[in-house]
Amino acid sequence: MRAVRVKEGSTEATALYINDNEPKPSPSHDQILIKVYAAGLNRADVSQRKGAYPPPPGVTTILGMEVAGIVDEVGPNAEDKWTKGDRVMALIDGGGYAEYATAHKNNTMKIPENLNFVEACCIPEVYLTAYQASIFIGKIQEQNRKKVLIHAAASGVGTALIQICRNAKVEQIFATCSSGKLPAVKELGADVALDRNGDWEKELLSKTEHKGVDFVLDPVGKNYFNKNINVMALDALLVGIAMMSGTVVENFDIAPLLRKRLTIQYSTLRSRPVQYKNALVKSFVEWTDNLKMFEDGRMKPVLDTVFNFEDVVKAHQHMESNVTIGKTILKLVHKE
Amino acid sequence: MRAVRVKEGSTEATALYINDNEPKPSPSHDQILIKVYAAGLNRADVSQRKGAYPPPPGVTTILGMEVAGIVDEVGPNAEDKWTKGDRVMALIDGGGYAEYATAHKNNTMKIPENLNFVEACCIPEVYLTAYQASIFIGKIQEQNRKKVLIHAAASGVGTALIQICRNAKVEQIFATCSSGKLPAVKELGADVALDRNGDWEKELLSKTEHKGVDFVLDPVGKNYFNKNINVMALDALLVGIAMMSGTVVENFDIAPLLRKRLTIQYSTLRSRPVQYKNALVKSFVEWTDNLKMFEDGRMKPVLDTVFNFEDVVKAHQHMESNVTIGKTILKLVHKE
């Protein structure tokens, strides 16, 4: 089968190429084999391409953590859930940029009828990451977290989280992004869209009577760390999922953490055990009313651009250009 | 009544004096009035004496956050729980260094029969703080946190937490303290007692196959912050309850937080709403088998020194000397 590989000796997007002679993977007992029609791009793929984010042990080094397609083969323990021919979208550990990929039966979801493969492929990684941070770990509903701040709000995860917060009946959604994306972020449901290059800290505080927010999602890291602490309300929670601006924070004052009883929690998805991912997917499917939220318009996959599989270099360059709103997807056409 | 006050113009222990003409407080609807026979000292009292930790709004400025004594008067809504003459110990918002103090009916516990007032007064603040950090918030049992690190392990909270962890069937307890207190900390149940002035980070890592611990209790703050991060295992939790060494951390690298999916949570007890404290006390009483753990020796109040009420200056100086193991208590003798 065809799959994307990274040429040795370079970490640039141009190092990506299609190898025509990859062995087709076989599903293990609990897995299915998916004939891939769409593969999602994620920031972590760029890190992996650069050698900074190796796949977990035992996982293929082919990039790609989510796919949508048709069930092609069913492992013996997966027959209770899937049948050859089912339209599915799946969270996978790796190997998504390929004509075929294996997925755990319980990390796979049925594609809602109204969505095509490209649209469906906008869902697994970013919605599950956003759901994990806000509902599964963040418990924003259980703990009645009313005001939230979402950084990089036009990213795949950001756009998913805005919609999840909307459906979780959050009272006020603050969202930062670059100035050109402010209208799109408001359109998606943010109450206050803040220019990431402006004084968002001051603006947020003035709009919350200087009380701040109850929940922060942060993929930025270093540059926002102390500012995030400053805009957190009593008993607030910050969930960090990446550190795109760097990792070493200076002048970190822990006094406000004690005074405001703050919690800071970092989380990843890919490195979690399969049982955890199974439970997460199950919880997400239930929470979205058996994915009906995607059928009746309460939630919408946010697609930025579709590239042909053969244009994977352009697709990576596009994602790295930081102009995207939502997902970048590779579309595959099968010859047979 | 007599109560301890702080002379204006000084923050030293010597500024403490007894005022003979304090008005006796009255219990509100949900409160009881306690005739105080023992009042516990806490680090926070020293901070408050120094002006650094003002009492919550509406609370007396008389120091003291825990007492043991006899119920003297019962508020109309507290009659379902308490009767004049009951022997009680209570967590209070302030006003403990006095002949009489008010307490919320649900923040008050019956004194186990085998304990006298001084022993009972070693329980409320430190056991509830330790229980809150480890079980109520930290969920070390629910989340199967097997290895714990307790800093300032000879402090009141530290000695309480060692015992709580023992009864929570924690697998391995690491505990730091000054070298002279190491034997006492082992005696209380720590598996590995570490000299706080030695390289405890290295020693702990070598004793855990470099995996680290699942839970850290930290009242130290700044000086231990980065070291704590280094000794935390995958998915570990740090609960911070004070910052005795300072608050501003340099070179704080958040990368390990993401890699190890760490959670850092700061917590206080005094500033919490009354409903929260009620729930905490209820949970603690249930968890200790209706306080039977204190009757049958599974848990023991750890008393360092008893001072007469009139020697409150000496008592504060003693606690500040950092030679204590467990609690410093003031004993009151009533003339009538």
XYZ file of C-alpha atoms in Angstrom:
672
model
C 0.000 0.000 0.000
C 0.984 3.663 -0.209
C 1.962 5.550 2.950
C 3.751 8.755 3.857
C 7.308 8.492 5.125
C 9.913 11.035 6.220
C 13.213 11.123 4.292
C 16.167 10.743 6.575
C 18.414 13.745 7.016
C 15.735 16.410 6.922
C 12.986 17.571 9.266
C 11.320 19.947 6.803
C 7.870 19.364 5.351
C 9.639 18.683 2.050
C 11.111 15.540 3.604
C 7.681 13.903 3.388
C 7.188 11.483 0.495
C 4.911 8.643 -0.460
C 6.338 5.149 -0.348
C 4.395 2.824 -2.658
C 5.581 -0.410 -1.108
C 4.502 -0.321 2.508
C 3.166 -3.592 3.869
C -0.580 -3.439 4.508
C -1.114 -3.764 8.278
C -3.159 -6.589 9.832
C -5.690 -6.027 12.568
C -4.935 -7.748 15.879
C -7.672 -9.432 17.930
C -9.318 -6.229 19.154
C -8.680 -4.185 16.032
C -10.251 -3.442 12.703
C -8.490 -2.588 9.445
C -9.760 0.633 7.926
C -9.534 1.461 4.237
C -8.607 5.118 4.667
C -10.422 7.812 2.694
C -9.357 10.760 4.857
C -6.448 11.310 7.251
C -6.299 14.238 9.666
C -3.233 16.397 10.248
C -2.281 17.399 13.774
C 0.399 19.618 15.273
C 1.870 16.537 16.879
C 2.535 15.135 13.381
C 4.821 18.088 12.737
C 6.645 17.446 15.999
C 6.961 13.783 15.103
C 8.250 14.652 11.622
C 10.897 16.788 13.311
C 11.890 13.900 15.564
C 10.619 15.631 18.703
C 7.623 13.400 19.388
C 8.393 9.749 18.747
C 5.406 7.375 18.587
C 4.715 5.194 21.641
C 6.627 1.872 21.748
C 5.333 -0.718 19.288
C 3.508 1.807 17.129
C 4.290 2.285 13.422
C 6.445 5.298 12.628
C 4.091 6.303 9.810
C 2.553 9.647 10.800
C -1.142 10.210 11.434
C -3.356 9.854 14.510
C -6.864 9.884 13.032
C -8.599 8.520 9.969
C -12.008 8.116 8.408
C -12.883 5.339 5.995
C -14.535 1.963 5.539
C -14.014 -1.153 7.612
C -12.053 -3.569 5.446
C -11.284 -6.394 7.849
C -12.429 -7.193 11.377
C -10.277 -8.770 14.104
C -11.852 -11.811 15.852
C -12.671 -9.872 19.028
C -14.001 -6.894 17.118
C -16.828 -8.707 15.380
C -19.266 -7.760 18.130
C -18.896 -4.121 17.143
C -17.962 -3.763 13.495
C -18.774 -5.310 10.139
C -16.880 -5.040 6.903
C -18.264 -2.046 5.016
C -19.099 0.133 8.049
C -18.273 3.825 7.695
C -16.015 4.730 10.618
C -13.793 7.417 12.092
C -11.049 6.466 14.520
C -8.476 7.717 16.953
C -5.301 5.751 16.269
C -1.820 5.624 17.747
C -0.097 6.184 14.413
C -0.133 5.159 10.757
C -2.957 7.365 9.563
C -1.203 8.822 6.500
C -1.703 5.577 4.577
C -4.163 3.680 2.444
C -4.930 1.298 5.268
C -4.673 1.717 9.017
C -5.571 -0.382 12.040
C -7.691 0.940 14.894
C -8.842 -0.461 18.241
C -12.512 -1.424 17.986
C -13.416 0.825 20.919
C -11.458 3.830 19.687
C -13.547 3.767 16.535
C -16.844 5.584 16.047
C -19.589 5.234 13.470
C -19.656 8.198 11.087
C -22.882 10.215 11.446
C -24.923 9.811 8.270
C -24.784 13.445 7.254
C -20.991 13.608 7.249
C -18.624 12.585 4.469
C -15.205 11.069 5.170
C -13.371 14.395 5.135
C -15.826 15.990 7.552
C -15.787 12.943 9.822
C -12.012 12.980 9.886
C -12.163 16.445 11.480
C -13.619 14.858 14.611
C -11.552 12.196 16.437
C -8.326 13.848 17.560
C -9.466 17.391 18.204
C -12.899 16.707 19.667
C -11.561 13.974 21.922
C -8.679 16.195 23.041
C -11.035 19.085 23.735
C -13.584 16.826 25.434
C -10.895 15.197 27.548
C -9.556 18.548 28.749
C -12.911 20.144 29.495
C -15.394 17.432 30.442
C -13.541 14.171 31.076
C -10.698 15.632 33.131
C -11.765 19.248 33.582
C -15.265 18.339 34.797
C -16.473 21.813 33.880
C -20.087 20.690 34.105
C -19.849 18.733 37.368
C -17.905 21.542 38.995
C -20.030 24.267 37.475
C -17.157 26.128 35.832
C -18.979 29.085 34.309
C -16.343 31.155 32.565
C -13.693 29.629 30.356
C -10.680 30.868 28.432
C -9.626 29.019 25.287
C -6.235 29.815 23.780
C -5.419 29.113 20.118
C -9.162 29.117 19.676
C -9.039 28.840 15.881
C -6.999 25.641 16.040
C -8.671 22.294 15.577
C -8.847 21.707 19.332
C -9.874 25.312 19.967
C -12.780 25.252 17.517
C -13.940 21.914 18.959
C -13.727 23.211 22.510
C -15.778 26.313 21.776
C -18.580 24.069 20.556
C -18.266 21.664 23.469
C -18.405 24.566 25.941
C -21.450 25.964 24.150
C -23.215 22.624 24.520
C -22.037 22.315 28.116
C -23.943 25.546 28.827
C -20.850 27.452 29.841
C -21.832 31.008 30.735
C -19.051 32.960 29.078
C -16.401 31.833 26.611
C -13.261 33.929 26.160
C -11.088 32.910 23.246
C -7.723 34.144 22.004
C -6.486 33.928 18.412
C -4.664 36.053 15.876
C -6.553 39.163 14.798
C -7.566 37.852 11.388
C -9.362 34.913 12.945
C -11.397 36.858 15.510
C -14.628 36.911 13.444
C -14.472 33.153 12.799
C -13.981 32.437 16.492
C -16.968 34.599 17.416
C -19.017 32.919 14.720
C -18.228 29.547 16.285
C -19.658 30.646 19.590
C -17.041 32.517 21.620
C -18.608 35.363 23.594
C -15.442 37.427 23.687
C -12.741 36.933 21.059
C -9.403 38.410 22.152
C -6.450 39.322 19.946
C -3.570 37.166 21.085
C -1.166 40.017 20.335
C -3.174 42.521 22.344
C -3.455 42.846 26.122
C -5.933 39.968 26.459
C -5.107 39.601 30.140
C -6.273 43.129 30.929
C -9.299 42.892 28.668
C -10.447 39.611 30.180
C -10.049 40.897 33.728
C -12.009 44.054 32.983
C -14.783 41.961 31.459
C -15.032 39.692 34.524
C -14.986 42.390 37.210
C -11.388 41.305 37.843
C -12.555 37.883 39.014
C -11.161 35.955 36.058
C -12.182 32.626 34.594
C -12.861 29.194 36.078
C -11.163 27.152 33.368
C -8.292 27.714 30.956
C -7.257 25.518 28.055
C -3.670 26.235 27.138
C -1.557 24.834 24.305
C 0.814 27.847 24.387
C 2.930 27.190 27.476
C 5.744 29.518 28.477
C 4.572 32.849 27.048
C 1.113 32.614 28.581
C 1.902 30.791 31.796
C 2.073 33.665 34.269
C -0.698 35.536 32.474
C -2.937 32.500 32.761
C -2.328 32.393 36.516
C -3.297 36.061 36.699
C -6.634 35.580 34.944
C -7.664 32.497 36.929
C -10.509 32.864 39.423
C -10.788 31.235 42.844
C -10.638 27.414 42.537
C -9.926 27.647 38.794
C -8.341 24.903 36.719
C -5.829 25.202 33.896
C -5.458 22.259 31.571
C -2.297 22.404 29.484
C -2.073 20.265 26.361
C 1.024 21.608 24.603
C 3.675 24.295 24.947
C 4.034 25.832 21.528
C 5.880 28.949 22.757
C 8.470 27.141 24.868
C 8.737 25.448 28.217
C 10.887 27.365 30.700
C 8.992 29.904 32.783
C 10.820 32.589 34.757
C 9.433 34.522 37.711
C 6.744 31.973 38.383
C 5.030 33.133 41.561
C 3.229 30.305 43.335
C 1.627 32.633 45.919
C -1.497 33.209 43.769
C -1.889 29.449 43.411
C -2.313 29.103 47.152
C -4.365 32.267 47.566
C -6.745 31.263 44.770
C -6.529 27.471 45.349
C -5.609 26.857 41.733
C -5.067 23.584 39.927
C -2.718 23.169 36.984
C -2.973 19.931 35.099
C -1.115 18.845 31.996
C -2.539 16.164 29.823
C -1.831 14.278 26.632
C -3.949 11.829 24.702
C -1.684 9.729 22.524
C 0.455 8.324 25.341
C -2.536 7.113 27.366
C -3.250 3.396 27.764
C -5.810 1.854 25.419
C -8.322 1.312 28.251
C -8.246 5.008 29.019
C -8.866 5.907 25.381
C -11.723 3.391 25.212
C -13.351 5.010 28.232
C -12.815 8.474 26.789
C -14.354 7.577 23.430
C -17.309 5.900 25.138
C -17.890 8.930 27.331
C -17.639 11.285 24.344
C -20.124 9.272 22.300
C -22.591 9.287 25.197
C -22.092 12.965 25.936
C -22.755 13.914 22.313
C -26.060 12.061 22.461
C -24.675 9.137 20.502
C -23.015 11.627 18.125
C -26.420 13.127 17.277
C -24.981 16.546 18.124
C -23.091 16.247 14.822
C -26.252 15.308 12.949
C -28.535 18.074 14.143
C -25.990 20.864 13.910
C -25.309 21.365 17.607
C -21.681 20.588 16.738
C -19.965 20.952 13.394
C -16.604 19.657 12.283
C -14.517 22.678 11.352
C -12.656 22.055 8.106
C -9.989 24.432 6.913
C -8.512 22.811 3.793
C -8.495 19.453 2.062
C -5.327 18.341 0.276
C -4.877 15.354 -1.950
C -2.835 12.620 -0.324
C -0.090 13.254 -2.889
C 0.150 16.874 -1.690
C 1.121 15.976 1.868
C 4.112 18.339 1.700
C 1.832 21.276 0.875
C -0.589 20.154 3.574
C 2.124 20.281 6.260
C 3.376 23.629 4.988
C -0.177 24.927 5.122
C -0.710 23.830 8.724
C 2.628 25.285 9.761
C 1.795 28.637 8.187
C -0.613 29.289 11.107
C -3.343 30.630 8.852
C -5.696 27.725 9.423
C -9.074 27.795 11.128
C -9.937 24.240 12.054
C -8.639 21.106 10.438
C -6.320 20.277 7.560
C -7.230 16.936 6.002
C -5.633 14.606 3.466
C -8.037 12.974 1.037
C -7.230 9.555 -0.413
C -8.460 8.103 -3.685
C -8.125 4.337 -4.021
C -7.419 2.819 -7.411
C -9.322 -0.354 -6.700
C -13.390 36.424 79.296
C -9.652 36.146 78.742
C -8.263 35.943 75.202
C -4.921 36.405 73.478
C -4.381 39.613 71.541
C -1.448 41.020 69.563
C 0.019 44.344 70.725
C 0.083 46.875 67.945
C 3.478 47.906 66.625
C 5.158 44.520 66.872
C 4.943 41.236 65.012
C 7.159 39.258 67.399
C 5.877 36.466 69.612
C 6.448 38.837 72.522
C 3.652 41.017 71.178
C 1.132 38.410 72.347
C -0.664 39.193 75.613
C -3.792 38.170 77.428
C -6.641 40.644 77.542
C -8.911 39.950 80.532
C -11.881 41.898 79.260
C -12.854 40.333 75.977
C -16.595 39.981 75.424
C -17.724 36.347 75.558
C -18.942 35.389 72.074
C -22.508 34.193 71.412
C -23.309 31.227 69.213
C -25.378 32.015 66.131
C -28.187 29.707 64.966
C -25.954 26.937 63.645
C -23.206 27.306 66.227
C -22.289 26.111 69.667
C -20.306 27.953 72.332
C -17.369 25.931 73.596
C -15.757 26.420 76.986
C -12.179 26.006 75.816
C -9.800 23.707 77.722
C -7.193 23.390 74.977
C -6.310 25.546 71.980
C -4.048 24.356 69.165
C -1.240 26.393 67.652
C -0.733 26.424 63.899
C 1.825 27.954 61.551
C -0.940 30.094 60.145
C -1.323 31.706 63.590
C 2.251 32.945 63.324
C 1.521 34.370 59.869
C -1.597 36.020 61.208
C 0.314 37.453 64.171
C 2.748 38.947 61.669
C -0.109 40.495 59.701
C 0.466 38.254 56.688
C -2.645 36.111 56.995
C -5.689 38.141 57.967
C -8.757 36.186 59.108
C -11.629 35.821 56.626
C -14.175 38.702 56.610
C -16.467 38.721 59.625
C -14.215 36.509 61.728
C -12.756 37.618 65.075
C -9.141 38.740 64.947
C -8.334 36.638 68.012
C -5.876 33.942 66.884
C -6.605 30.233 66.967
C -8.238 27.841 64.519
C -8.955 24.777 66.665
C -10.098 24.082 70.195
C -11.174 21.275 72.493
C -13.531 21.751 75.407
C -17.074 21.407 76.680
C -20.242 22.618 75.032
C -21.461 25.573 77.073
C -24.355 26.861 75.001
C -26.168 25.532 71.949
C -27.574 27.656 69.105
C -31.228 26.936 68.197
C -30.324 25.044 65.008
C -27.536 23.092 66.676
C -29.721 21.324 69.223
C -30.137 18.335 66.931
C -26.438 17.628 67.270
C -25.080 18.919 70.555
C -26.059 19.184 74.205
C -24.563 21.357 76.892
C -21.798 19.344 78.556
C -20.657 17.394 75.490
C -16.887 16.979 75.122
C -15.981 18.342 71.691
C -13.125 19.289 69.402
C -13.692 21.793 66.624
C -12.260 23.415 63.550
C -12.989 27.119 63.836
C -12.368 30.180 61.698
C -10.660 32.107 64.482
C -10.863 32.967 68.159
C -9.404 29.780 69.594
C -6.900 31.391 71.957
C -9.660 32.290 74.391
C -11.717 30.954 77.274
C -14.765 30.600 75.030
C -15.062 30.136 71.305
C -17.907 29.541 68.880
C -17.916 26.700 66.372
C -20.252 25.600 63.596
C -22.198 22.538 64.733
C -20.982 20.513 61.748
C -17.346 21.525 62.094
C -17.383 20.074 65.590
C -16.562 16.456 66.497
C -17.185 14.418 69.614
C -13.948 13.726 71.488
C -13.110 9.993 71.511
C -13.449 8.716 75.078
C -9.815 7.790 75.497
C -8.522 11.270 74.690
C -8.198 14.236 77.027
C -8.716 17.814 75.845
C -5.065 18.412 75.012
C -4.819 15.227 72.952
C -8.113 15.928 71.184
C -6.964 19.430 70.334
C -4.115 17.889 68.314
C -6.665 16.603 65.819
C -8.906 19.130 64.025
C -6.649 21.435 62.025
C -3.818 19.096 61.122
C -5.780 15.907 60.516
C -8.397 17.723 58.468
C -5.702 19.503 56.453
C -3.853 16.239 55.838
C -7.078 14.377 55.076
C -8.230 17.110 52.714
C -4.949 17.062 50.782
C -4.625 13.289 50.522
C -8.095 11.737 50.515
C -10.707 14.458 50.013
C -8.925 16.316 47.212
C -5.965 14.057 46.461
C -8.109 10.920 46.151
C -5.039 8.775 46.774
C -7.232 5.754 47.474
C -9.663 6.138 44.560
C -6.794 6.768 42.179
C -4.580 4.103 43.674
C -1.646 6.395 44.384
C 0.863 3.972 45.800
C 3.960 5.979 46.623
C 3.791 9.286 48.440
C 6.251 11.968 49.493
C 5.483 14.033 52.574
C 7.562 17.147 53.218
C 7.914 18.677 56.688
C 6.890 15.268 57.895
C 7.455 16.036 61.574
C 5.056 18.972 61.473
C 1.525 18.597 62.761
C 0.154 18.075 59.265
C 3.068 15.815 58.322
C 2.647 13.505 61.302
C -1.095 13.313 60.657
C -0.566 12.555 56.987
C 1.873 9.715 57.661
C -0.813 8.047 59.752
C -3.564 8.707 57.223
C -1.419 7.244 54.439
C -0.660 4.211 56.598
C -4.374 3.612 57.095
C -5.057 4.289 53.410
C -2.759 1.323 52.665
C -0.265 3.425 50.746
C 2.560 1.185 49.570
C 5.553 3.381 50.309
C 5.808 6.592 52.298
C 8.788 8.894 51.769
C 9.100 11.686 54.283
C 11.510 14.600 54.596
C 12.432 16.346 57.831
C 15.484 17.725 59.592
C 18.042 15.093 60.550
C 17.223 15.092 64.268
C 13.627 14.166 63.571
C 14.292 11.240 61.228
C 13.802 8.515 63.887
C 10.496 9.989 65.034
C 9.202 10.149 61.477
C 10.122 6.517 60.880
C 8.516 5.562 64.161
C 5.281 7.178 63.006
C 5.189 5.001 59.924
C 7.293 6.517 57.153
C 9.067 3.809 55.130
C 11.908 6.062 54.097
C 12.816 9.134 56.147
C 14.955 11.588 54.176
C 17.152 14.364 55.540
C 15.757 17.598 54.147
C 19.277 19.007 53.956
C 20.598 15.999 52.062
C 20.032 15.059 48.424
C 16.550 13.643 49.043
C 15.686 13.985 45.366
C 18.471 11.609 44.326
C 17.809 9.219 47.178
C 14.102 9.004 46.430
C 14.674 8.416 42.737
C 17.185 5.659 43.397
C 14.714 3.994 45.776
C 11.894 4.065 43.203
C 13.852 2.807 40.185
C 13.800 6.419 38.985
C 10.021 6.294 38.609
C 9.248 8.689 41.457
C 6.147 9.070 43.583
C 2.440 9.347 42.802
C 1.606 12.010 45.359
C 3.508 14.861 47.016
C 2.379 16.987 49.931
C 4.302 20.229 49.970
C 4.222 23.082 52.474
C 7.710 24.284 51.462
C 7.090 26.014 48.132
C 9.893 27.704 46.229
C 12.938 25.709 47.352
C 11.361 22.337 46.633
C 9.245 23.205 43.622
C 11.449 22.037 40.774
C 12.734 19.100 42.817
C 9.177 17.980 43.445
C 8.488 18.026 39.710
C 11.572 15.870 39.192
C 10.488 13.182 41.639
C 6.887 12.965 40.398
C 5.860 9.808 38.519
C 3.538 9.594 35.519
C 0.094 11.043 36.365
C 1.311 12.184 39.793
C -0.344 14.883 41.883
C 1.282 17.558 44.036
C -0.874 19.226 46.650
C 0.642 22.440 47.977
C -0.619 23.817 51.273
C 1.925 26.519 52.131
C 5.146 28.037 50.840
C 7.403 28.375 53.848
C 10.595 28.871 51.808
C 9.241 31.576 49.511
C 7.059 31.886 46.471
C 8.968 32.877 43.322
C 10.325 29.947 41.326
C 12.969 30.451 38.626
C 13.725 28.082 35.777
C 10.401 26.333 36.081
C 10.307 23.883 33.192
C 6.775 22.881 32.272
C 7.920 20.226 29.772
C 7.977 17.443 32.411
C 4.424 18.381 33.403
C 3.200 17.549 29.908
C 5.446 14.528 29.467
C 4.383 13.065 32.823
C 0.801 14.424 32.766
C 1.252 16.035 36.176
C -1.253 17.895 38.297
C -0.328 20.659 40.713
C -3.034 21.783 43.066
C -2.831 24.335 45.841
C -5.303 24.230 48.634
C -6.190 25.989 51.853
C -8.706 25.108 54.523
C -9.524 28.250 56.470
C -10.780 30.287 53.516
C -13.209 27.592 52.345
C -16.971 28.115 52.656
C -18.686 26.587 55.683
C -20.536 24.000 53.555
C -17.230 22.735 52.249
C -15.828 22.393 55.751
C -18.978 20.595 56.884
C -18.582 18.096 54.056
C -14.897 17.659 54.833
C -15.496 17.009 58.534
C -18.314 14.568 57.750
C -16.114 12.704 55.300
C -13.230 12.598 57.785
C -15.413 11.254 60.579
C -16.750 8.520 58.290
C -13.324 7.651 56.933
C -11.887 7.263 60.439
C -14.626 4.787 61.246
C -16.527 7.335 63.288
C -13.218 8.405 64.874
C -12.666 4.874 66.180
C -9.239 4.939 64.558
C -8.258 7.297 67.390
C -9.690 4.940 70.004
C -8.054 1.728 68.918
C -4.639 3.210 68.185
C -4.733 3.115 64.397
C -4.205 6.879 64.596
C -2.645 8.855 67.420
C -2.616 12.576 67.988
C 1.023 13.658 68.014
C 1.666 16.071 70.835
C 4.926 17.969 71.099
C 4.507 20.326 74.031
C 1.743 21.726 76.213
C 2.014 25.304 77.445
C -0.170 27.055 79.929
C -2.434 29.635 78.347
C -0.493 32.361 80.138
C 2.698 31.193 78.400
C 1.421 31.848 74.897
C 4.554 33.887 74.082
C 6.768 30.900 74.920
C 4.459 28.613 72.977
C 4.821 30.689 69.811
C 8.579 30.939 70.276
C 8.694 27.169 70.678
C 6.769 26.504 67.482
C 8.910 28.982 65.578
C 12.109 27.319 66.775
C 11.392 24.443 64.360
C 12.292 21.791 66.915
C 8.778 20.477 67.288
C 7.462 17.052 66.339
C 3.688 17.293 66.140
C 1.498 19.788 67.899
C 2.018 22.638 70.315
C -1.050 23.135 72.511
C -2.206 25.783 74.971
C -3.959 24.466 78.075
C -6.578 26.582 79.795
C -7.636 26.414 83.423
C -10.955 28.034 84.240
C -11.466 29.708 87.593
C -15.135 28.849 87.765
